[in-house]
JSON list of C-alpha atoms in Angstrom, two decimals:
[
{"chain": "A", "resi": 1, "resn": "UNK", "atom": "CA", "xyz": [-65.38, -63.36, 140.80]},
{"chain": "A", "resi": 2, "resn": "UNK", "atom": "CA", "xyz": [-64.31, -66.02, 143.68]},
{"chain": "A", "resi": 3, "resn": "UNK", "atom": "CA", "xyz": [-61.18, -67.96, 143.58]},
{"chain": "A", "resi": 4, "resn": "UNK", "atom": "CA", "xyz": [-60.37, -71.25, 145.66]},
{"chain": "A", "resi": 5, "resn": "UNK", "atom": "CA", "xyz": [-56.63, -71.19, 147.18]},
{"chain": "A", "resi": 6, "resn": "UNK", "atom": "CA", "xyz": [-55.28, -74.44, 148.25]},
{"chain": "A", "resi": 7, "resn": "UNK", "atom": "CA", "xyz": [-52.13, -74.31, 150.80]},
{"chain": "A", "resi": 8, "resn": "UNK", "atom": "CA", "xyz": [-50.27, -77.03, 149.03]},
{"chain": "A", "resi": 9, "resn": "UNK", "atom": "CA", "xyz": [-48.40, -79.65, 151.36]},
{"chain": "A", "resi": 10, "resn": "UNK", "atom": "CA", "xyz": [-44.32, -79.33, 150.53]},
{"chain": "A", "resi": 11, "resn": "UNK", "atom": "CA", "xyz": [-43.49, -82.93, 150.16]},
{"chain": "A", "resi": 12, "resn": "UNK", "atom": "CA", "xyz": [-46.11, -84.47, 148.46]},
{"chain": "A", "resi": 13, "resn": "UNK", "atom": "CA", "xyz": [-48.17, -81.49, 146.72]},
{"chain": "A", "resi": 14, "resn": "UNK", "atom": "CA", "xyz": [-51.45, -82.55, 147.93]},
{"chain": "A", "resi": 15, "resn": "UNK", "atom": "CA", "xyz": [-53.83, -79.98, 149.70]},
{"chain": "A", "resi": 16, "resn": "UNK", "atom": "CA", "xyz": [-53.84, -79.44, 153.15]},
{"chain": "A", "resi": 17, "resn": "UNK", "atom": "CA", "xyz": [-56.23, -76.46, 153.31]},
{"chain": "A", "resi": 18, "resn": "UNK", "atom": "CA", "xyz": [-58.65, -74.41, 150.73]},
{"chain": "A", "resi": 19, "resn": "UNK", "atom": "CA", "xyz": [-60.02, -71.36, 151.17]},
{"chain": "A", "resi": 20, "resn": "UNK", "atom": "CA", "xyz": [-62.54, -69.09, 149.16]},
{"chain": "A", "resi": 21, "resn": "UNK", "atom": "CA", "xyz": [-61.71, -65.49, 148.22]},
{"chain": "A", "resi": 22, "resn": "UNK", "atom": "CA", "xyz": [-63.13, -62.60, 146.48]},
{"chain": "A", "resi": 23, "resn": "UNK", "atom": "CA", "xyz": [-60.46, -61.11, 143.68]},
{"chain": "A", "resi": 24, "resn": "UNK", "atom": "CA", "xyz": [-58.95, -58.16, 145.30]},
{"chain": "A", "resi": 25, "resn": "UNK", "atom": "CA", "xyz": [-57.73, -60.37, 147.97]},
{"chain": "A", "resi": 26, "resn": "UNK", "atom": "CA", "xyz": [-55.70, -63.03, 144.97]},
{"chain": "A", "resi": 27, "resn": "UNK", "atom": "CA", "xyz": [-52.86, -60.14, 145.11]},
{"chain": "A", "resi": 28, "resn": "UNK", "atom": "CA", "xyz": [-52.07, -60.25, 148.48]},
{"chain": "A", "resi": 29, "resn": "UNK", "atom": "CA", "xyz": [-52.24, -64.16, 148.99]},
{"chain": "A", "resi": 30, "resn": "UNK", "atom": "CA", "xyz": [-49.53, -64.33, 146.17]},
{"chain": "A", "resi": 31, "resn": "UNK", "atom": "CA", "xyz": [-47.31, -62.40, 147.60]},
{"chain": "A", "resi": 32, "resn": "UNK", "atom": "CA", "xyz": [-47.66, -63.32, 151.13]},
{"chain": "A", "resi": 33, "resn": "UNK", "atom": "CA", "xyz": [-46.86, -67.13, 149.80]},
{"chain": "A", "resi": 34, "resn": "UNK", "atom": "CA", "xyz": [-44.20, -65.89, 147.38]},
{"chain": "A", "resi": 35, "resn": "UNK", "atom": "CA", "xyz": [-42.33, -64.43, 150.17]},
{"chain": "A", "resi": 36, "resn": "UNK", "atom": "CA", "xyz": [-42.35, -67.39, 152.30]},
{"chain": "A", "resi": 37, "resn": "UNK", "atom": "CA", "xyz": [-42.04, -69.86, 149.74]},
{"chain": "A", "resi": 38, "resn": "UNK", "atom": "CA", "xyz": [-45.49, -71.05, 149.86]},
{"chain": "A", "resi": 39, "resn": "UNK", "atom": "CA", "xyz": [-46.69, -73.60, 147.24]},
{"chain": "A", "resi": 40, "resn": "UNK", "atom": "CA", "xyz": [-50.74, -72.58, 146.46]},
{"chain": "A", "resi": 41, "resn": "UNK", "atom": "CA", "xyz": [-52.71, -73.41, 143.81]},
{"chain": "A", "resi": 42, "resn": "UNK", "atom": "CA", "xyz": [-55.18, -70.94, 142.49]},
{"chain": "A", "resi": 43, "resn": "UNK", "atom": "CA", "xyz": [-58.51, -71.69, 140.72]},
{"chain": "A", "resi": 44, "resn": "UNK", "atom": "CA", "xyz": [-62.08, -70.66, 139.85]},
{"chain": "A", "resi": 45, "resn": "UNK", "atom": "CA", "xyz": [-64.81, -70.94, 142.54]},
{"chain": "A", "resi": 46, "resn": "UNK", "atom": "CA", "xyz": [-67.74, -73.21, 141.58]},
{"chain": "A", "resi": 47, "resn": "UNK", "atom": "CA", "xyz": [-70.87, -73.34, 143.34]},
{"chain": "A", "resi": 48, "resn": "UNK", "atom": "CA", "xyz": [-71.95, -71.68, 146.29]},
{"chain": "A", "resi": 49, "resn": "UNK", "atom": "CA", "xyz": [-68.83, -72.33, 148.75]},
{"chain": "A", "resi": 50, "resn": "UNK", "atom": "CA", "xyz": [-67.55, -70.25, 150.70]}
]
C-alpha cells in the first residue's frame, strides 16, 4: 500500500509539499517529523501518483 505525506505549513496548516511512499517508509517519516516538530498529514494514495 502507498501513502501521500503532506509537509504541513506551521501557521496556517495548509500543504506546502506531498510526497508518495510505499509503507515501510510511514515509520521513519513519523519519527523524523516527531522529532523536529513537524506537522504532516498522512493518507491513502489514490490513483497512479507517484
Amino acid at each position: 500500500m502507498r501513502f501521500e505525506i503532506m509537509r504541513l505549513d506551521d501557521v496556517n496548516g495548509t500543504a506546502v509539499d506531498s510526497t508518495v511512499v510505499d509503507a515501510a517508509s510511514v515509520n521513519r517519516i513519523v519519527q523524523q517529523a516527531a522529532a523536529t516538530g513537524q506537522r504532516i498529514y498522512i493518507r491513502p494514495a489514490t490513483g497512479t501518483a507517484s
